[in-house]
mmCIF file of C-alpha atoms in Angstrom:
data_model
loop_
_atom_site.group_PDB
_atom_site.id
_atom_site.type_symbol
_atom_site.label_atom_id
_atom_site.label_comp_id
_atom_site.label_asym_id
_atom_site.label_seq_id
_atom_site.Cartn_x
_atom_site.Cartn_y
_atom_site.Cartn_z
ATOM 1 C CA MET A 1 -54.988 -18.948 2.372
ATOM 2 C CA SER A 2 -54.833 -21.480 -0.440
ATOM 3 C CA GLN A 3 -54.553 -20.387 -4.034
ATOM 4 C CA PRO A 4 -56.967 -21.753 -6.655
ATOM 5 C CA VAL A 5 -55.510 -24.512 -8.778
ATOM 6 C CA PRO A 6 -55.464 -23.587 -12.476
ATOM 7 C CA ALA A 7 -57.738 -25.699 -14.641
ATOM 8 C CA THR A 8 -55.892 -28.372 -16.568
ATOM 9 C CA PRO A 9 -57.113 -29.254 -20.049
ATOM 10 C CA ILE A 10 -58.546 -32.755 -20.352
ATOM 11 C CA ALA A 11 -57.155 -32.992 -23.867
ATOM 12 C CA SER A 12 -55.142 -30.735 -26.097
ATOM 13 C CA PRO A 13 -57.419 -29.000 -28.575
ATOM 14 C CA THR A 14 -56.661 -30.335 -32.022
ATOM 15 C CA GLY A 15 -59.300 -28.510 -34.033
ATOM 16 C CA PRO A 16 -61.156 -25.233 -34.241
ATOM 17 C CA THR A 17 -62.350 -23.832 -30.932
ATOM 18 C CA GLU A 18 -64.574 -21.084 -32.312
ATOM 19 C CA ILE A 19 -68.268 -21.589 -31.664
ATOM 20 C CA VAL A 20 -70.354 -21.766 -34.826
ATOM 21 C CA VAL A 21 -74.086 -22.085 -35.444
ATOM 22 C CA ARG A 22 -75.215 -25.066 -37.467
ATOM 23 C CA SER A 23 -78.516 -26.625 -38.475
ATOM 24 C CA ILE A 24 -79.582 -30.253 -38.561
ATOM 25 C CA SER A 25 -82.862 -32.069 -39.109
ATOM 26 C CA VAL A 26 -84.528 -33.854 -36.192
ATOM 27 C CA ASP A 27 -87.966 -35.404 -36.714
ATOM 28 C CA GLY A 28 -88.128 -33.648 -40.077
ATOM 29 C CA SER A 29 -87.686 -30.181 -38.544
ATOM 30 C CA ARG A 30 -84.712 -27.843 -38.673
ATOM 31 C CA VAL A 31 -82.801 -27.436 -35.408
ATOM 32 C CA ARG A 32 -80.229 -24.695 -34.877
ATOM 33 C CA TYR A 33 -77.406 -25.409 -32.468
ATOM 34 C CA SER A 34 -74.111 -23.900 -31.376
ATOM 35 C CA THR A 35 -71.068 -26.139 -31.509
ATOM 36 C CA GLY A 36 -67.291 -26.072 -31.468
ATOM 37 C CA GLY A 37 -64.169 -27.868 -30.330
ATOM 38 C CA GLN A 38 -63.086 -31.470 -30.452
ATOM 39 C CA GLY A 39 -62.868 -34.115 -27.775
ATOM 40 C CA PRO A 40 -65.378 -35.575 -25.332
ATOM 41 C CA ALA A 41 -68.877 -34.242 -26.031
ATOM 42 C CA VAL A 42 -70.707 -31.904 -23.655
ATOM 43 C CA VAL A 43 -74.338 -31.160 -24.568
ATOM 44 C CA PHE A 44 -75.879 -28.019 -23.026
ATOM 45 C CA LEU A 45 -79.652 -27.855 -22.503
ATOM 46 C CA HIS A 46 -80.829 -24.298 -21.940
ATOM 47 C CA GLY A 47 -83.388 -22.926 -19.531
ATOM 48 C CA TRP A 48 -86.923 -21.813 -20.358
ATOM 49 C CA GLY A 49 -86.989 -18.754 -22.595
ATOM 50 C CA LEU A 50 -83.310 -19.060 -23.528
ATOM 51 C CA GLY A 51 -81.694 -20.618 -26.572
ATOM 52 C CA HIS A 52 -78.566 -22.183 -28.004
ATOM 53 C CA ARG A 53 -76.621 -18.878 -27.897
ATOM 54 C CA ALA A 54 -77.119 -18.283 -24.160
ATOM 55 C CA TYR A 55 -73.924 -20.074 -23.106
ATOM 56 C CA ARG A 56 -71.607 -18.956 -25.915
ATOM 57 C CA ARG A 57 -68.825 -17.689 -23.647
ATOM 58 C CA GLY A 58 -68.778 -20.855 -21.524
ATOM 59 C CA LEU A 59 -68.973 -23.036 -24.624
ATOM 60 C CA ARG A 60 -65.959 -21.257 -26.101
ATOM 61 C CA ARG A 61 -63.946 -21.761 -22.907
ATOM 62 C CA LEU A 62 -64.737 -25.472 -22.796
ATOM 63 C CA ALA A 63 -63.903 -25.884 -26.491
ATOM 64 C CA LYS A 64 -60.489 -24.335 -25.785
ATOM 65 C CA ARG A 65 -60.029 -26.903 -23.002
ATOM 66 C CA GLY A 66 -60.447 -29.842 -25.358
ATOM 67 C CA PHE A 67 -64.177 -30.580 -25.384
ATOM 68 C CA ARG A 68 -66.698 -30.777 -28.204
ATOM 69 C CA VAL A 69 -69.556 -28.550 -27.075
ATOM 70 C CA ILE A 70 -73.070 -28.776 -28.485
ATOM 71 C CA ALA A 71 -75.966 -26.528 -27.462
ATOM 72 C CA PRO A 72 -79.260 -27.091 -29.289
ATOM 73 C CA ALA A 73 -82.205 -24.729 -29.320
ATOM 74 C CA LEU A 74 -84.777 -26.937 -27.634
ATOM 75 C CA PRO A 75 -88.150 -27.371 -29.358
ATOM 76 C CA GLY A 76 -90.200 -24.182 -29.267
ATOM 77 C CA PHE A 77 -87.145 -21.947 -28.787
ATOM 78 C CA GLY A 78 -84.633 -20.305 -31.129
ATOM 79 C CA ALA A 79 -86.491 -21.157 -34.368
ATOM 80 C CA THR A 80 -86.742 -24.879 -33.524
ATOM 81 C CA SER A 81 -90.262 -26.180 -34.135
ATOM 82 C CA GLU A 82 -92.380 -26.991 -31.086
ATOM 83 C CA LEU A 83 -92.996 -30.553 -30.031
ATOM 84 C CA PRO A 84 -96.481 -31.907 -30.726
ATOM 85 C CA ASP A 85 -98.916 -31.226 -27.858
ATOM 86 C CA HIS A 86 -98.812 -34.829 -26.644
ATOM 87 C CA ALA A 87 -94.992 -34.673 -26.329
ATOM 88 C CA GLN A 88 -94.723 -31.375 -24.422
ATOM 89 C CA SER A 89 -93.453 -32.903 -21.191
ATOM 90 C CA LEU A 90 -90.032 -33.566 -19.718
ATOM 91 C CA ALA A 91 -90.255 -37.080 -21.166
ATOM 92 C CA GLY A 92 -91.043 -35.646 -24.608
ATOM 93 C CA TYR A 93 -88.153 -33.163 -24.465
ATOM 94 C CA ALA A 94 -85.826 -35.922 -23.200
ATOM 95 C CA ALA A 95 -86.787 -38.224 -26.080
ATOM 96 C CA TRP A 96 -86.267 -35.339 -28.528
ATOM 97 C CA THR A 97 -82.825 -34.649 -26.982
ATOM 98 C CA GLN A 98 -81.908 -38.302 -27.454
ATOM 99 C CA ARG A 99 -82.841 -38.061 -31.146
ATOM 100 C CA PHE A 100 -80.897 -34.791 -31.462
ATOM 101 C CA CYS A 101 -77.785 -36.421 -29.964
ATOM 102 C CA GLU A 102 -78.115 -39.301 -32.426
ATOM 103 C CA ALA A 103 -78.474 -36.824 -35.305
ATOM 104 C CA VAL A 104 -75.246 -34.980 -34.378
ATOM 105 C CA GLY A 105 -73.407 -38.272 -33.835
ATOM 106 C CA GLU A 106 -73.041 -38.175 -30.054
ATOM 107 C CA SER A 107 -74.110 -41.374 -28.343
ATOM 108 C CA TYR A 108 -72.562 -40.937 -24.878
ATOM 109 C CA PRO A 109 -72.185 -37.230 -23.953
ATOM 110 C CA VAL A 110 -71.988 -35.402 -20.671
ATOM 111 C CA VAL A 111 -75.212 -33.378 -20.469
ATOM 112 C CA VAL A 112 -75.386 -30.011 -18.689
ATOM 113 C CA GLY A 113 -78.889 -28.766 -17.940
ATOM 114 C CA HIS A 114 -79.790 -25.285 -16.738
ATOM 115 C CA SER A 115 -83.218 -24.650 -15.158
ATOM 116 C CA PHE A 116 -85.786 -26.283 -17.468
ATOM 117 C CA GLY A 117 -82.881 -27.955 -19.302
ATOM 118 C CA GLY A 118 -81.903 -29.561 -15.990
ATOM 119 C CA GLY A 119 -85.293 -31.233 -15.770
ATOM 120 C CA VAL A 120 -84.857 -32.460 -19.334
ATOM 121 C CA ALA A 121 -81.319 -33.705 -18.549
ATOM 122 C CA THR A 122 -82.572 -35.594 -15.484
ATOM 123 C CA LYS A 123 -85.340 -37.271 -17.483
ATOM 124 C CA LEU A 124 -82.893 -38.039 -20.315
ATOM 125 C CA ALA A 125 -80.497 -39.736 -17.885
ATOM 126 C CA SER A 126 -83.394 -41.678 -16.354
ATOM 127 C CA ASP A 127 -85.097 -42.793 -19.567
ATOM 128 C CA PHE A 128 -81.937 -43.255 -21.688
ATOM 129 C CA ALA A 129 -79.412 -44.193 -18.990
ATOM 130 C CA GLY A 130 -77.051 -46.037 -21.318
ATOM 131 C CA SER A 131 -76.691 -43.052 -23.616
ATOM 132 C CA VAL A 132 -75.613 -40.385 -21.103
ATOM 133 C CA ARG A 133 -72.131 -40.342 -19.580
ATOM 134 C CA ALA A 134 -73.053 -37.950 -16.754
ATOM 135 C CA ILE A 135 -75.270 -34.963 -16.030
ATOM 136 C CA ALA A 136 -74.543 -31.629 -14.382
ATOM 137 C CA LEU A 137 -77.492 -29.581 -13.162
ATOM 138 C CA LEU A 138 -77.516 -25.792 -12.784
ATOM 139 C CA ASN A 139 -80.532 -24.368 -10.917
ATOM 140 C CA SER A 140 -82.521 -27.321 -12.178
ATOM 141 C CA ILE A 141 -86.271 -27.674 -11.945
ATOM 142 C CA GLY A 142 -87.629 -30.796 -10.305
ATOM 143 C CA GLY A 143 -89.781 -32.151 -7.543
ATOM 144 C CA GLU A 144 -93.550 -32.121 -7.409
ATOM 145 C CA TRP A 145 -96.171 -29.715 -8.680
ATOM 146 C CA SER A 146 -99.650 -29.116 -7.359
ATOM 147 C CA ASN A 147 -102.596 -27.708 -9.275
ATOM 148 C CA GLY A 148 -104.352 -26.942 -5.970
ATOM 149 C CA GLN A 149 -106.230 -30.238 -5.978
ATOM 150 C CA ASN A 150 -103.734 -32.957 -6.812
ATOM 151 C CA ARG A 151 -100.007 -33.382 -6.534
ATOM 152 C CA ALA A 152 -98.134 -34.639 -9.574
ATOM 153 C CA ARG A 153 -94.595 -35.131 -10.753
ATOM 154 C CA MET A 154 -92.980 -31.919 -11.990
ATOM 155 C CA GLU A 155 -92.805 -33.311 -15.526
ATOM 156 C CA SER A 156 -96.613 -33.279 -15.582
ATOM 157 C CA ARG A 157 -96.768 -29.526 -14.984
ATOM 158 C CA PRO A 158 -98.178 -27.861 -18.089
ATOM 159 C CA TRP A 159 -95.906 -25.363 -19.856
ATOM 160 C CA TRP A 160 -98.474 -22.578 -19.512
ATOM 161 C CA ASP A 161 -98.433 -22.959 -15.729
ATOM 162 C CA TRP A 162 -94.668 -22.339 -15.710
ATOM 163 C CA ALA A 163 -95.195 -19.010 -17.471
ATOM 164 C CA ARG A 164 -98.199 -18.058 -15.342
ATOM 165 C CA SER A 165 -96.363 -18.619 -12.061
ATOM 166 C CA VAL A 166 -93.140 -16.725 -12.860
ATOM 167 C CA PRO A 167 -94.254 -13.468 -11.142
ATOM 168 C CA SER A 168 -95.221 -15.221 -7.905
ATOM 169 C CA ASP A 169 -92.100 -17.418 -7.981
ATOM 170 C CA VAL A 170 -89.860 -14.371 -8.409
ATOM 171 C CA GLY A 171 -91.782 -12.505 -5.700
ATOM 172 C CA ALA A 172 -91.226 -15.382 -3.293
ATOM 173 C CA LEU A 173 -87.499 -15.394 -4.048
ATOM 174 C CA VAL A 174 -87.212 -11.648 -3.500
ATOM 175 C CA SER A 175 -89.082 -11.803 -0.181
ATOM 176 C CA ASN A 176 -86.950 -14.743 1.012
ATOM 177 C CA PHE A 177 -83.611 -13.229 0.042
ATOM 178 C CA GLY A 178 -84.403 -9.505 -0.094
#
């Protein structure tokens, strides 16, 4: 049986690796984000109902491996103001993420998206292809959505429908894997 190969740091950490919480202004609103480390930037986009502190342990480990980690509280979460109604779509969150990256001085990061954040990361990479080095998706949303009458792209699914369908989605998972 083969033994796992130990992870090799990409770069030697040259600065602090502790994760700290900072604030910055994006679109005139205060945004809280977790950050730490130095080196190539990795931006974490959290899932629905989570926030910038959700990945603290993983962020710390990556910072120790020589990466600059940045995890914003997406609009509407973790004390970050909501997007205007007309911008509450994956495209709106992706455009906001692009502005956030510009505000923190990262023009070409790797973007990791979990769940809802994965949908945002996918749209960010699509709409702002030259500004994203790569994306990694963890249990990402995507695909199509149906309101019972019409099918539409997942980014068109209203936020309230996500919340409304959680019980049935979880029930389906339990019955499929239970």
